[in-house]
mmCIF file of C-alpha atoms in Angstrom:
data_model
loop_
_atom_site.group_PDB
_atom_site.id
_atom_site.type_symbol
_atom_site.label_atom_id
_atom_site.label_comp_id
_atom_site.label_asym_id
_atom_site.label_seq_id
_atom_site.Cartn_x
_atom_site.Cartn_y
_atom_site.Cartn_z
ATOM 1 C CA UNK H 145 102.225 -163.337 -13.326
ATOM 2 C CA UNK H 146 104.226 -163.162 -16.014
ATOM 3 C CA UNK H 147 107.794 -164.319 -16.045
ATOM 4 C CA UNK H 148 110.469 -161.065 -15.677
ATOM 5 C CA UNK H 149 112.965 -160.495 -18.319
ATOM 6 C CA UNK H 150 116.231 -162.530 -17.731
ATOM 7 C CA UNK H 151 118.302 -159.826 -16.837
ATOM 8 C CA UNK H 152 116.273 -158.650 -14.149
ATOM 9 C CA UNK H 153 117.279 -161.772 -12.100
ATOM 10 C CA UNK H 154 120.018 -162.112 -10.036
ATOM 11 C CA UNK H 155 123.116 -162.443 -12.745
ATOM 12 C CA UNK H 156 125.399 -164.400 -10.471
ATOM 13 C CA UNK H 157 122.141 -167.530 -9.219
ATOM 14 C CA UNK H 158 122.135 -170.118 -11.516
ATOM 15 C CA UNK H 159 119.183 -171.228 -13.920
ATOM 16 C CA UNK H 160 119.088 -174.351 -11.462
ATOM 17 C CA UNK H 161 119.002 -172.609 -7.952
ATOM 18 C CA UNK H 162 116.179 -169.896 -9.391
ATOM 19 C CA UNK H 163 113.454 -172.068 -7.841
ATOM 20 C CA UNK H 164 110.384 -169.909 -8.107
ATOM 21 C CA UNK H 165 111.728 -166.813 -6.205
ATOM 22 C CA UNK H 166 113.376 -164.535 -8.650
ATOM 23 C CA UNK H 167 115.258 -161.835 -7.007
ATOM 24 C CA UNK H 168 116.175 -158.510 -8.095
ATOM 25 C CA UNK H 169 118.182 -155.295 -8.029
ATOM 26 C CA UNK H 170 119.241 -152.316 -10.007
ATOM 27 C CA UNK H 171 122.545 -153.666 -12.295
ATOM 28 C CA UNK H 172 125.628 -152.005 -11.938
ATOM 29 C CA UNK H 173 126.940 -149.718 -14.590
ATOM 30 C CA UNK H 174 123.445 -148.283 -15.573
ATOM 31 C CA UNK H 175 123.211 -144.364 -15.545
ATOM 32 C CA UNK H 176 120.234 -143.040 -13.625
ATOM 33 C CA UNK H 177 117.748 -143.418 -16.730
ATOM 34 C CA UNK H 178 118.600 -146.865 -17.299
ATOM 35 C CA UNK H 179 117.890 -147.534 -13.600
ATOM 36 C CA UNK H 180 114.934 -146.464 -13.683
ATOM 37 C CA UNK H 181 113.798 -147.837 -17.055
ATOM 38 C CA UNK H 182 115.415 -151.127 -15.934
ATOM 39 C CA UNK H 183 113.243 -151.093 -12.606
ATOM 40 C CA UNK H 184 110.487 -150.172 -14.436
ATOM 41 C CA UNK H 185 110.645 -152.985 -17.033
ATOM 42 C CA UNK H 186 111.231 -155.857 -14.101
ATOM 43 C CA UNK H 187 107.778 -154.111 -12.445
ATOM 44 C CA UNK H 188 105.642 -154.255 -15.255
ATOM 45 C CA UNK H 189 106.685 -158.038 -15.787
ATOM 46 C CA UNK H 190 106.687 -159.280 -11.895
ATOM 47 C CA UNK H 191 103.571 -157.963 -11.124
ATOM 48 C CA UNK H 192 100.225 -159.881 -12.399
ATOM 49 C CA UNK H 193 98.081 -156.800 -13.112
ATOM 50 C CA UNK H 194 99.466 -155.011 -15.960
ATOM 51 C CA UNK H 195 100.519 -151.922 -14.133
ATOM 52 C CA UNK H 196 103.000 -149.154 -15.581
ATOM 53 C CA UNK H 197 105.621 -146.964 -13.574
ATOM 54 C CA UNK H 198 106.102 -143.249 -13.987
ATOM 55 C CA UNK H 199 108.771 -140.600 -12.252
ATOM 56 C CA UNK H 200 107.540 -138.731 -10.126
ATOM 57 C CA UNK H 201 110.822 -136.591 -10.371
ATOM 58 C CA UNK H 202 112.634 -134.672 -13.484
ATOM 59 C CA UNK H 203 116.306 -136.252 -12.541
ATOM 60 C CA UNK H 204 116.563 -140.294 -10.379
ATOM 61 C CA UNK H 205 118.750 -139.864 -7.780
ATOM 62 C CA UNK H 206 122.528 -141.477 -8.457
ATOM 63 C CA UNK H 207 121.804 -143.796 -5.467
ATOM 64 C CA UNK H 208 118.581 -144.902 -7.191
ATOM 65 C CA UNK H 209 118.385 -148.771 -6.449
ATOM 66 C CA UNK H 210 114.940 -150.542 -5.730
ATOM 67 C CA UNK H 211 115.366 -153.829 -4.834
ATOM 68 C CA UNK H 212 112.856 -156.665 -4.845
ATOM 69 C CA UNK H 213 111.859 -160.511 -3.969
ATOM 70 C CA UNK H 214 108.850 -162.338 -5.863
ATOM 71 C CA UNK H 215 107.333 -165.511 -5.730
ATOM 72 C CA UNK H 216 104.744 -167.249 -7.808
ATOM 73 C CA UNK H 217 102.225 -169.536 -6.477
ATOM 74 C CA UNK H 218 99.735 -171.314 -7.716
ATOM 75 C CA UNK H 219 96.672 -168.829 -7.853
ATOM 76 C CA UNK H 220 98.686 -166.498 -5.727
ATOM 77 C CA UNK H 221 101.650 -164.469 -5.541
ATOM 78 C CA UNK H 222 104.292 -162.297 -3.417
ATOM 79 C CA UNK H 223 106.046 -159.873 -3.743
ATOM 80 C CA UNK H 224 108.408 -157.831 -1.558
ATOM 81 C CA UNK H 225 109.788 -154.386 -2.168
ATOM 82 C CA UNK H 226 111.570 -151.682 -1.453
ATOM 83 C CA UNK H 227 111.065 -148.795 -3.380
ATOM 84 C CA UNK H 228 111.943 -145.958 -5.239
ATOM 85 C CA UNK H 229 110.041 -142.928 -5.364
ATOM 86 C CA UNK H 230 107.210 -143.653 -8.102
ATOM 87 C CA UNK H 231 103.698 -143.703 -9.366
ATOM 88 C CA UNK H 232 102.491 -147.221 -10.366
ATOM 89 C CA UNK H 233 99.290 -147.013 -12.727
ATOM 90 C CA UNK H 234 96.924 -149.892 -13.938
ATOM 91 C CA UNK H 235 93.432 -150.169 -16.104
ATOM 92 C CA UNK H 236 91.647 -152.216 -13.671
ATOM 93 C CA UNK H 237 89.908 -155.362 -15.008
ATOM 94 C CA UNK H 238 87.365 -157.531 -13.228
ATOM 95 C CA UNK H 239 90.460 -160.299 -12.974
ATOM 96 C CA UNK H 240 92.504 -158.531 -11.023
ATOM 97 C CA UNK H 241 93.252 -159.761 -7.949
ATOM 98 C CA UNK H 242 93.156 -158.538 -4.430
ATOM 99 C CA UNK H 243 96.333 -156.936 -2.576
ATOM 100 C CA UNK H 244 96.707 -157.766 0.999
ATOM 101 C CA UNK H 245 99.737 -155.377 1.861
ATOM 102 C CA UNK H 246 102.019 -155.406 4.821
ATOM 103 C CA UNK H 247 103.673 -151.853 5.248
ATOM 104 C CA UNK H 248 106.939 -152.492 6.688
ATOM 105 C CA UNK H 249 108.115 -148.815 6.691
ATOM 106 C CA UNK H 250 106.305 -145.463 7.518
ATOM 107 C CA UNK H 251 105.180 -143.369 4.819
ATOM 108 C CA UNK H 252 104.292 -139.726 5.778
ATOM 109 C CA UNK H 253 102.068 -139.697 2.590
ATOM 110 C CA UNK H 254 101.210 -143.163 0.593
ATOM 111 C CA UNK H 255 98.420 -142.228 -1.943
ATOM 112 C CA UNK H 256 96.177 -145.170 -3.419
ATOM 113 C CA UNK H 257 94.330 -143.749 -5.802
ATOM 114 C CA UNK H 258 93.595 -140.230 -5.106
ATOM 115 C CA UNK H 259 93.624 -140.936 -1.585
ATOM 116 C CA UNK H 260 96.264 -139.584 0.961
ATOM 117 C CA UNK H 261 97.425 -140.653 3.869
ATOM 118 C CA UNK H 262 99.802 -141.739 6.796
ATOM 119 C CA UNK H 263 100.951 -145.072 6.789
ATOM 120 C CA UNK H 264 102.882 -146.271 10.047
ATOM 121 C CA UNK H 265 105.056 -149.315 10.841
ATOM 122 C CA UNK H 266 103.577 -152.589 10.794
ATOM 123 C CA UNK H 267 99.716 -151.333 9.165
ATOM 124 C CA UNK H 268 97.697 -153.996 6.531
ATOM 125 C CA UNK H 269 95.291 -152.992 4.227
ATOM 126 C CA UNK H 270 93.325 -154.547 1.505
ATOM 127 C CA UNK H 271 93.853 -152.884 -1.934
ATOM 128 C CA UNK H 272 91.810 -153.392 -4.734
ATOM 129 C CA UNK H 273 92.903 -153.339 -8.422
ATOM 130 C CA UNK H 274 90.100 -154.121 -10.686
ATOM 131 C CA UNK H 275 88.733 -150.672 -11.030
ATOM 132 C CA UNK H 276 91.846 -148.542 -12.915
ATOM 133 C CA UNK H 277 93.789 -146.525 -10.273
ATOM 134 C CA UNK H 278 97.469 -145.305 -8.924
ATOM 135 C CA UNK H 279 99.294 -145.149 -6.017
ATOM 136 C CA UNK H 280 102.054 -143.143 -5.348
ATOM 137 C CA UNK H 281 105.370 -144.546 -3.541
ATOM 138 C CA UNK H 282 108.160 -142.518 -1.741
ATOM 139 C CA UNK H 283 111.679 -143.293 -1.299
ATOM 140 C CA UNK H 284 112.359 -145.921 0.805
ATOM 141 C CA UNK H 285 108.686 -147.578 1.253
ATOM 142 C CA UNK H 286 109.448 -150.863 2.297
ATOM 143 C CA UNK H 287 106.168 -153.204 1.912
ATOM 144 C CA UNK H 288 105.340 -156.949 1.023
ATOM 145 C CA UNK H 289 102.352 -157.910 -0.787
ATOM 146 C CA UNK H 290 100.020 -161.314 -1.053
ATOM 147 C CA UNK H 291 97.673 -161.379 -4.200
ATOM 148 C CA UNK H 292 95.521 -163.812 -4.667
ATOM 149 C CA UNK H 293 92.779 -164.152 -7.696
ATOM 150 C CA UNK H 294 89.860 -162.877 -5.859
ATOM 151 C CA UNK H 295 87.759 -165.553 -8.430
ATOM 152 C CA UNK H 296 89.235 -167.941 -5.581
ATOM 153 C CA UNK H 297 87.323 -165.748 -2.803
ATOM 154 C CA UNK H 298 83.976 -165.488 -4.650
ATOM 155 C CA UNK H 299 84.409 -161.795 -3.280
ATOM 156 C CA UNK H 300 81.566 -159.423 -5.579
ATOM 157 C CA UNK H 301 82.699 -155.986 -5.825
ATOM 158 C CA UNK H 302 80.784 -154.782 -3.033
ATOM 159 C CA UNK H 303 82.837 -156.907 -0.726
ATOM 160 C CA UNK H 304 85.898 -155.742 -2.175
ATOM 161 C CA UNK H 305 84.902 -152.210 -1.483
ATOM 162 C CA UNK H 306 83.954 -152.800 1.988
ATOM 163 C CA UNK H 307 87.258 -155.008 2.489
ATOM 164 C CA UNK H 308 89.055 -151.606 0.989
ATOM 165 C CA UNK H 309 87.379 -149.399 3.461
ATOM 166 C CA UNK H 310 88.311 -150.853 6.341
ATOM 167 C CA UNK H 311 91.612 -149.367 6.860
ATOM 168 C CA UNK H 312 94.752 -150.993 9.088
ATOM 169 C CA UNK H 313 93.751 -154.748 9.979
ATOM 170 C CA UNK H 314 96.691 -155.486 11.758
ATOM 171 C CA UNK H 315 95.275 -155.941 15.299
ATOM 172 C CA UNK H 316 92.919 -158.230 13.807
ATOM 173 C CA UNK H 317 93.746 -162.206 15.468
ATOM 174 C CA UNK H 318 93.935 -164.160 12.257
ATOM 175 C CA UNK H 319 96.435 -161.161 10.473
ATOM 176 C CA UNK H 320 98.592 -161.229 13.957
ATOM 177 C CA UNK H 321 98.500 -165.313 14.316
ATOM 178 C CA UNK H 322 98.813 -166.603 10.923
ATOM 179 C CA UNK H 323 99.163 -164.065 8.152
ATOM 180 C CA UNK H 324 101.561 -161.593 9.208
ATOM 181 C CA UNK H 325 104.027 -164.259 10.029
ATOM 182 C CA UNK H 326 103.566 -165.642 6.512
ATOM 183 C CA UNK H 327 104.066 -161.987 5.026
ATOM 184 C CA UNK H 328 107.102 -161.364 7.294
ATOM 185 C CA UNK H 329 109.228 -164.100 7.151
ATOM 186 C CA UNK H 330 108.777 -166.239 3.701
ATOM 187 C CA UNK H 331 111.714 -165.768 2.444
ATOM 188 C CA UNK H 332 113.293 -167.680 4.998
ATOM 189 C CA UNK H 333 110.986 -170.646 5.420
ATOM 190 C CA UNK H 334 111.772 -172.191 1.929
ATOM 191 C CA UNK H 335 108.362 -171.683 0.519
ATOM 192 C CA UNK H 336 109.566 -172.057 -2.763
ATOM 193 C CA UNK H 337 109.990 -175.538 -2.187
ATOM 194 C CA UNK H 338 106.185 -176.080 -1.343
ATOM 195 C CA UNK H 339 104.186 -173.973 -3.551
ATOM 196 C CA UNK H 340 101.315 -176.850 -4.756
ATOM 197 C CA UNK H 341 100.692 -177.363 -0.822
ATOM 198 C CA UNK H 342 100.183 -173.509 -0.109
ATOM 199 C CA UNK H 343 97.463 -172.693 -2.246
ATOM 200 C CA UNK H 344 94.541 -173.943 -0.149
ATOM 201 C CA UNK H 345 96.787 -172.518 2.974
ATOM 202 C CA UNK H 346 97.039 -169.320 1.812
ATOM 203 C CA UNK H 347 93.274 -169.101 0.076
ATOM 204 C CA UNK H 348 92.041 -170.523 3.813
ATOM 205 C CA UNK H 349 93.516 -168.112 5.582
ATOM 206 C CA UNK H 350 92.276 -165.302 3.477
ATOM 207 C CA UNK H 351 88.457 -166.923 3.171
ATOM 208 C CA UNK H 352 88.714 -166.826 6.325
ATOM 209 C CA UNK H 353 89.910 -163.518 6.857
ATOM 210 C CA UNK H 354 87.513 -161.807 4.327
ATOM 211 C CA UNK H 355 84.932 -164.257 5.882
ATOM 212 C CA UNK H 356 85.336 -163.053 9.982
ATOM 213 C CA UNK H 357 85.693 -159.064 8.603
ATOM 214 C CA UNK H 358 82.847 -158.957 6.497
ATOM 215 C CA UNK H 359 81.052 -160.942 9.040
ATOM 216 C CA UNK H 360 79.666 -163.008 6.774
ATOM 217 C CA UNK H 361 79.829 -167.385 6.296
ATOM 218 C CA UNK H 362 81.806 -168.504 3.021
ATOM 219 C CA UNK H 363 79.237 -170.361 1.413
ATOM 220 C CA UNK H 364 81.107 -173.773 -0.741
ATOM 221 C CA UNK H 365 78.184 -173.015 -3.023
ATOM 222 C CA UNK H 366 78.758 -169.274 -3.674
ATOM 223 C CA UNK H 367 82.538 -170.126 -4.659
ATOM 224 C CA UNK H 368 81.219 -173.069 -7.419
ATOM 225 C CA UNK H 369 81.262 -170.641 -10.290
ATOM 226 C CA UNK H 370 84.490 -168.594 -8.904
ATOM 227 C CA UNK H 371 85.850 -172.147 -8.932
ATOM 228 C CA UNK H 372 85.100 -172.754 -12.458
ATOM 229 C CA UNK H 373 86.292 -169.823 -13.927
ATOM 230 C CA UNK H 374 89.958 -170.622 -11.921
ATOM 231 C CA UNK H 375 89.786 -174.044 -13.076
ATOM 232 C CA UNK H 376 89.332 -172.754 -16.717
ATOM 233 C CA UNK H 377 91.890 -169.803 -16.422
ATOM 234 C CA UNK H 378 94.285 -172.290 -15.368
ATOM 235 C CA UNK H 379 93.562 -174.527 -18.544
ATOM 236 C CA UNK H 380 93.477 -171.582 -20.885
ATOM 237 C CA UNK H 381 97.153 -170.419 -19.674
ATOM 238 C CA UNK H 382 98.654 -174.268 -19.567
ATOM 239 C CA UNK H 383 97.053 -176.185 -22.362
ATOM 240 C CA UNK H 384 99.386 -176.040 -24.984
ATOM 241 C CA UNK H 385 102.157 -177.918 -22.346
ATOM 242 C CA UNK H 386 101.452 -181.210 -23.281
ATOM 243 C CA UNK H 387 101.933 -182.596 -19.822
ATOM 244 C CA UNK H 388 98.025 -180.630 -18.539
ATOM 245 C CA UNK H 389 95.899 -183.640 -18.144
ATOM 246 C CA UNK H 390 93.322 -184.446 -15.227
ATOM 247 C CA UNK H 391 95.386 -185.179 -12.762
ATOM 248 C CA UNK H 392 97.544 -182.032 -13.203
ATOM 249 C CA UNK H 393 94.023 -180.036 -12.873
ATOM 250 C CA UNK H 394 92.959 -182.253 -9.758
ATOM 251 C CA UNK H 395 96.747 -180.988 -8.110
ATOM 252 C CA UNK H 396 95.917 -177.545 -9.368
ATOM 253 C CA UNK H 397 92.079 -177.149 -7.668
ATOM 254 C CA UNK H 398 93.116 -179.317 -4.752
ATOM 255 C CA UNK H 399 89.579 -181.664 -5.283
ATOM 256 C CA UNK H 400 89.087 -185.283 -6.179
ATOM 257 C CA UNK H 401 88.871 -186.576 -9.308
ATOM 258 C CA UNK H 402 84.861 -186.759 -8.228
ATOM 259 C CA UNK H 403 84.446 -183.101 -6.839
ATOM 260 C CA UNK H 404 86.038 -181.856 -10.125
ATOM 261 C CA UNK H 405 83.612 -184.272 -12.313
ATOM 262 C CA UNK H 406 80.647 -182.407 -10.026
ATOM 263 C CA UNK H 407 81.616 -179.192 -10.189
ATOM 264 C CA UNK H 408 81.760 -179.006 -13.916
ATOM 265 C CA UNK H 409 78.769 -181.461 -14.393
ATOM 266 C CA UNK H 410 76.581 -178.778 -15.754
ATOM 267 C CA UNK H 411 79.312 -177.392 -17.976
ATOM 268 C CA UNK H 412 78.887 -178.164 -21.721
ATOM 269 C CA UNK H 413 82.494 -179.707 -21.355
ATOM 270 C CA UNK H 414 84.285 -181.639 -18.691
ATOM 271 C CA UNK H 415 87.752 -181.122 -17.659
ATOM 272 C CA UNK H 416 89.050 -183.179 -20.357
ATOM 273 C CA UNK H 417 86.849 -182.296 -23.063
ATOM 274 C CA UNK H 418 87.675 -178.589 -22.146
ATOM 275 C CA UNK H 419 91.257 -179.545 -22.478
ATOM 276 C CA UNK H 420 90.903 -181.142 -25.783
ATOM 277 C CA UNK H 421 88.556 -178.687 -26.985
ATOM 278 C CA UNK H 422 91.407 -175.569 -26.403
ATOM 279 C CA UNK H 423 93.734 -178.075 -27.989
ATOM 280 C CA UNK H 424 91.523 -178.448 -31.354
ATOM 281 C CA UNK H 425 90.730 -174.482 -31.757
ATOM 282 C CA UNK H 426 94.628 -173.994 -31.059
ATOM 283 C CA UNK H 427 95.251 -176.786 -34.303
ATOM 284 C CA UNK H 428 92.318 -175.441 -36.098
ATOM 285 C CA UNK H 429 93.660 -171.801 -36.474
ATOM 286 C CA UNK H 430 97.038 -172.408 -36.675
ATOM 287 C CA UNK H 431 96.226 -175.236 -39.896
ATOM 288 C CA UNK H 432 94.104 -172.230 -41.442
ATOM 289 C CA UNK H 433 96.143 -169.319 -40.874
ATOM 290 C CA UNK H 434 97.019 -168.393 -44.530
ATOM 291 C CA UNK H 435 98.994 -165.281 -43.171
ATOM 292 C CA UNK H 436 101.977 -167.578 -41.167
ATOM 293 C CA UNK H 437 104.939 -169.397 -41.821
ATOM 294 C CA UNK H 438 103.620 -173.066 -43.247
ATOM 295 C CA UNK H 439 104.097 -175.582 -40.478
ATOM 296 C CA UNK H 440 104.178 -179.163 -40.281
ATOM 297 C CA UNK H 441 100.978 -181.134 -39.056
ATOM 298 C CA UNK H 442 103.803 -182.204 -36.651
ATOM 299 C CA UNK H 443 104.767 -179.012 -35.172
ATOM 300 C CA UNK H 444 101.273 -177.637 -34.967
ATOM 301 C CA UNK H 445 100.282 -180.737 -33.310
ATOM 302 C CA UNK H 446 103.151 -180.581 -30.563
ATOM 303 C CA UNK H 447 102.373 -176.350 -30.223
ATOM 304 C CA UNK H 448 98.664 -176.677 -29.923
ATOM 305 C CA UNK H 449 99.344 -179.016 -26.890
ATOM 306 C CA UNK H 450 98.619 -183.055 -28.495
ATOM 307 C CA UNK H 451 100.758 -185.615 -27.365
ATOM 308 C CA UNK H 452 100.664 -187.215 -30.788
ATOM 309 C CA UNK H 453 100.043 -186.187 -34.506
ATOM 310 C CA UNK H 454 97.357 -189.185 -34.391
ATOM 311 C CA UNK H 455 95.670 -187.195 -31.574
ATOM 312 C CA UNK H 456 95.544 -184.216 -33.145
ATOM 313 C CA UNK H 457 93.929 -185.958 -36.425
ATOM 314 C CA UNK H 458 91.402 -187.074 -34.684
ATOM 315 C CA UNK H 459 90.457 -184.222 -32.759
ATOM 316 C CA UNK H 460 90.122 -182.416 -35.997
ATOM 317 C CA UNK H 461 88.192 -184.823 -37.909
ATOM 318 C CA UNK H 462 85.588 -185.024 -34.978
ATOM 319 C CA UNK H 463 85.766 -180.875 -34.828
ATOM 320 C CA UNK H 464 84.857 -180.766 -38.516
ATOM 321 C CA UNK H 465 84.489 -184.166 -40.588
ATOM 322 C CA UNK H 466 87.457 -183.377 -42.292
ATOM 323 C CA UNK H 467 90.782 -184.849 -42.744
ATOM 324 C CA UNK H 468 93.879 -182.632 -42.094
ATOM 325 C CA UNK H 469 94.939 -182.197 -45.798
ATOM 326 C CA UNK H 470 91.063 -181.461 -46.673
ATOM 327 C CA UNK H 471 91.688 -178.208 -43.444
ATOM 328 C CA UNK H 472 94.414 -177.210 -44.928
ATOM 329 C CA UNK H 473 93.550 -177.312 -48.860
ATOM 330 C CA UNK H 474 89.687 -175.910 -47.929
ATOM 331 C CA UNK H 475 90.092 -173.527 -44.679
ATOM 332 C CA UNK H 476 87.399 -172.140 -44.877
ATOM 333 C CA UNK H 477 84.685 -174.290 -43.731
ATOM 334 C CA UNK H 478 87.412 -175.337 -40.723
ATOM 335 C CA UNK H 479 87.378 -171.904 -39.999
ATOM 336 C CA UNK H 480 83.505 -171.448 -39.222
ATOM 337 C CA UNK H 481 84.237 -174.806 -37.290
ATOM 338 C CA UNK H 482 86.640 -172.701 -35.642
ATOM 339 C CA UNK H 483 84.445 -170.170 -34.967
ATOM 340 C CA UNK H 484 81.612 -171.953 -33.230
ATOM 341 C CA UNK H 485 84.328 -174.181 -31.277
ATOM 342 C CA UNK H 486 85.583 -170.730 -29.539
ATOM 343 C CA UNK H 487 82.055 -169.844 -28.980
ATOM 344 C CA UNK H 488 80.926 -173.224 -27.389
ATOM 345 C CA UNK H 489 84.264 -172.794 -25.411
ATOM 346 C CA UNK H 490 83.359 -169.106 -23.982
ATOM 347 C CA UNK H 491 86.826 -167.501 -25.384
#
C-alpha cells in the first residue's frame, strides 16, 4: 500500500502522532468537484490494488464527504470507510490480495462485479481482486476491510473462487470469536502500536479461516513457495533502505534465522545474497544510465541501498571484474552483466 498524498491526512495530527493510521476526510473549502477528485486521489493511493473511482452521478451532492481510517501492516492492511456513492474499478493481477469485508451498514443494492445484491447489517464476505472487476457503492455504505497478500495463504485461484462463493460468513465461530472483533473495534485497541506482532495473528486467523471453510488442512509445505515469493516481495520493495539486513527479514517472515536459511536453501541466492544481488543491479544501472543526471559513486552507492562506497565497489567488481571507473567509462559490457544479474534474480 502505497503511502496517500500529504494532504489527504488529517491537517491538524502532527507528523509525530501519525503512527501508521492515517486518517482522512473531505477538506473544507473544496467545491463539489474537488471533493470528489480529492476523495478519489486519497482512494487510489490508500488502497494496495491499483483501483480507480468513477461518479456514478452527473452533479456530487454539496454534503459530499467520505470519510476514512487506514492502517498498514506488515503483509496486511485495513481500511475503514464510509462512502460516497461510487464505482471503484481495478485490472486484477495475480498479486492482489484477498478482501475480507465487514458490512457495517445495509445496502439495498451493493454490486461486485456485475453482481447485485442485498447486503444487511453485520454480513462478511470474501472478495477477490486479482481477476479485473468493479463494485458499485451507495451513499452512506459503511464497511471495514482486512487484506492480506493471499501469497501468505498459498490460496490457488480455485480456492479463491470457492472462498468468493460462499456468501455471508458471519455466523461462522472463528469470524464471530476472533475476527469480527478485530474488524470492529481496531481503532480503539492501539494496533498501530503493534503492527510486527500482528502479522502471524492476523495471517493465523485467516489460514485458519480459509482452512475450516474450504474444509481443507493448511499444509506448511504448500505455503513454502507462497513464502518465498513474500519474503522476496518484501526485499524487492525495502532494499534500497540501507537498514534491510537478515535480521530485519527474520522480524518480517516471523522464522529463525535457520527456517529462513531452509526455506530458501534451494534458491540460487540466500537471503543475503538476494539482498546484495538487488543492491548490485540497482548500482549497475544507475552507473550505466547514459540518459540521467551524472551521480557520484557516493550517492549511487547510498540510493542503491550499500552501507558504504567500499561495499558497493566490491559488489560491482565481483558482478563484472571491473572497477567502478572501468563501468562507468565502458557500460556496456556492465550492462549485459546487468542483464543476466536481473535474470538470475527473476525481476
Amino acid at each position: 500500500m502505497q503511502d496517500p498524498p500529504h494532504a489527504s491526512v488529517d491537517a491538524g495530527a502532527p507528523e509525530a502522532s501519525l503512527d501508521r493510521i492515517r486518517r482522512y476526510s473531505v477538506p473544507a473549502g473544496l467545491n463539489p468537484e474537488e471533493k470528489f477528485e480529492h476523495w478519489r486521489t486519497w482512494y487510489g493511493s490508500a488502497i494496495a490494488t491499483p483501483v480507480r473511482l468513477e461518479k456514478t452521478e452527473k452533479l456530487i451532492r454539496p454534503g459530499f464527504n467520505p470519510t476514512a481510517l487506514s492502517l498498514d501492516g506488515p503483509g496486511f492492511s485495513l481500511v475503514d470507510v464510509t462512502n460516497e456513492p461510487a464505482t471503484c474499478y481495478w485490472k486484477g493481477d495475480t498479486s492482489s490480495g484477498h478482501w475480507l469485508v465487514h458490512f457495517r451498514s445495509s445496502c439495498a443494492r451493493f454490486s461486485f462485479s456485475g453482481r447485485s445484491e442485498e447486503v444487511s447489517p453485520g454480513t462478511v464476505r470474501f472478495l477477490d481482486l486479482s481477476s479485473p472487476g468493479n463494485f458499485h457503492a451507495p451513499t452512506g455504505l459503511s464497511a471495514v476491510r482486512i487484506q492480506l497478500d493471499r501469497s501468505l495463504l498459498g490460496l490457488n485461484d480455485k480456492s479463491v473462487k470457492r472462498l468468493e462463493g460462499l456468501g455471508d460468513i458471519s455466523e461462522h465461530s472463528l469470524v464471530r470469536g476472533l475476527i469480527l472483533p478485530v474488524l470492529s473495534g481496531w481503532q480503539r485497541t492501539g494496533m498501530d502500536q503493534e503492527m510486527h506482532r500482528l502479522q502471524p495473528v492476523v495471517r493465523s486467523m485467516m489460514t485458519a479461516l480459509a482452512s475450516s471453510l474450504l474444509e481443507a488442512p493448511a499444509e506448511d509445505g504448500d505455503l513454502q513457495p507462497a513464502r518465498i515469493a513474500a519474503v522476496k516481495k518484501f526485499i524487492r520493495k525495502n532494499f534500497r533502505n540501507q537498514a534491510l539486513d537478515v535480521d530485519e527479514v527474520v522480524t518480517y517472515s516471523f522464522l529463525s534465522r535457520r527456517a529462513l536459511y531452509y526455506l530458501f536453501q534451494d534458491e540460487e541466492f540466500q537471503v543475503s545474497g538476494y539482498i546484495r544481488a538487488l543492491r548490485t543491479l540497482e548500482a549497475l544501472e544507475l552507473l550505466t544510465d547514459s540518459g540521467g543526471w551524472k551521480r557520484s559513486p557516493a550517492d549511487i552507492a547510498d540510493a542503491s541501498g550499500f552501507t558504504s562506497l567500499r561495499a558497493m565497489r566490491r559488489a560491482v567488481r565481483d558482478a563484472t571484474g571491473s572497477s567502478l571507473r572501468d563501468v562507468q567509462e565502458n557500460p556496456e559490457v556492465p550492462r549485459i552483466r546487468a542483464a543476466e544479474l536481473r535474470k538470475r534474480i527473476g525481476i
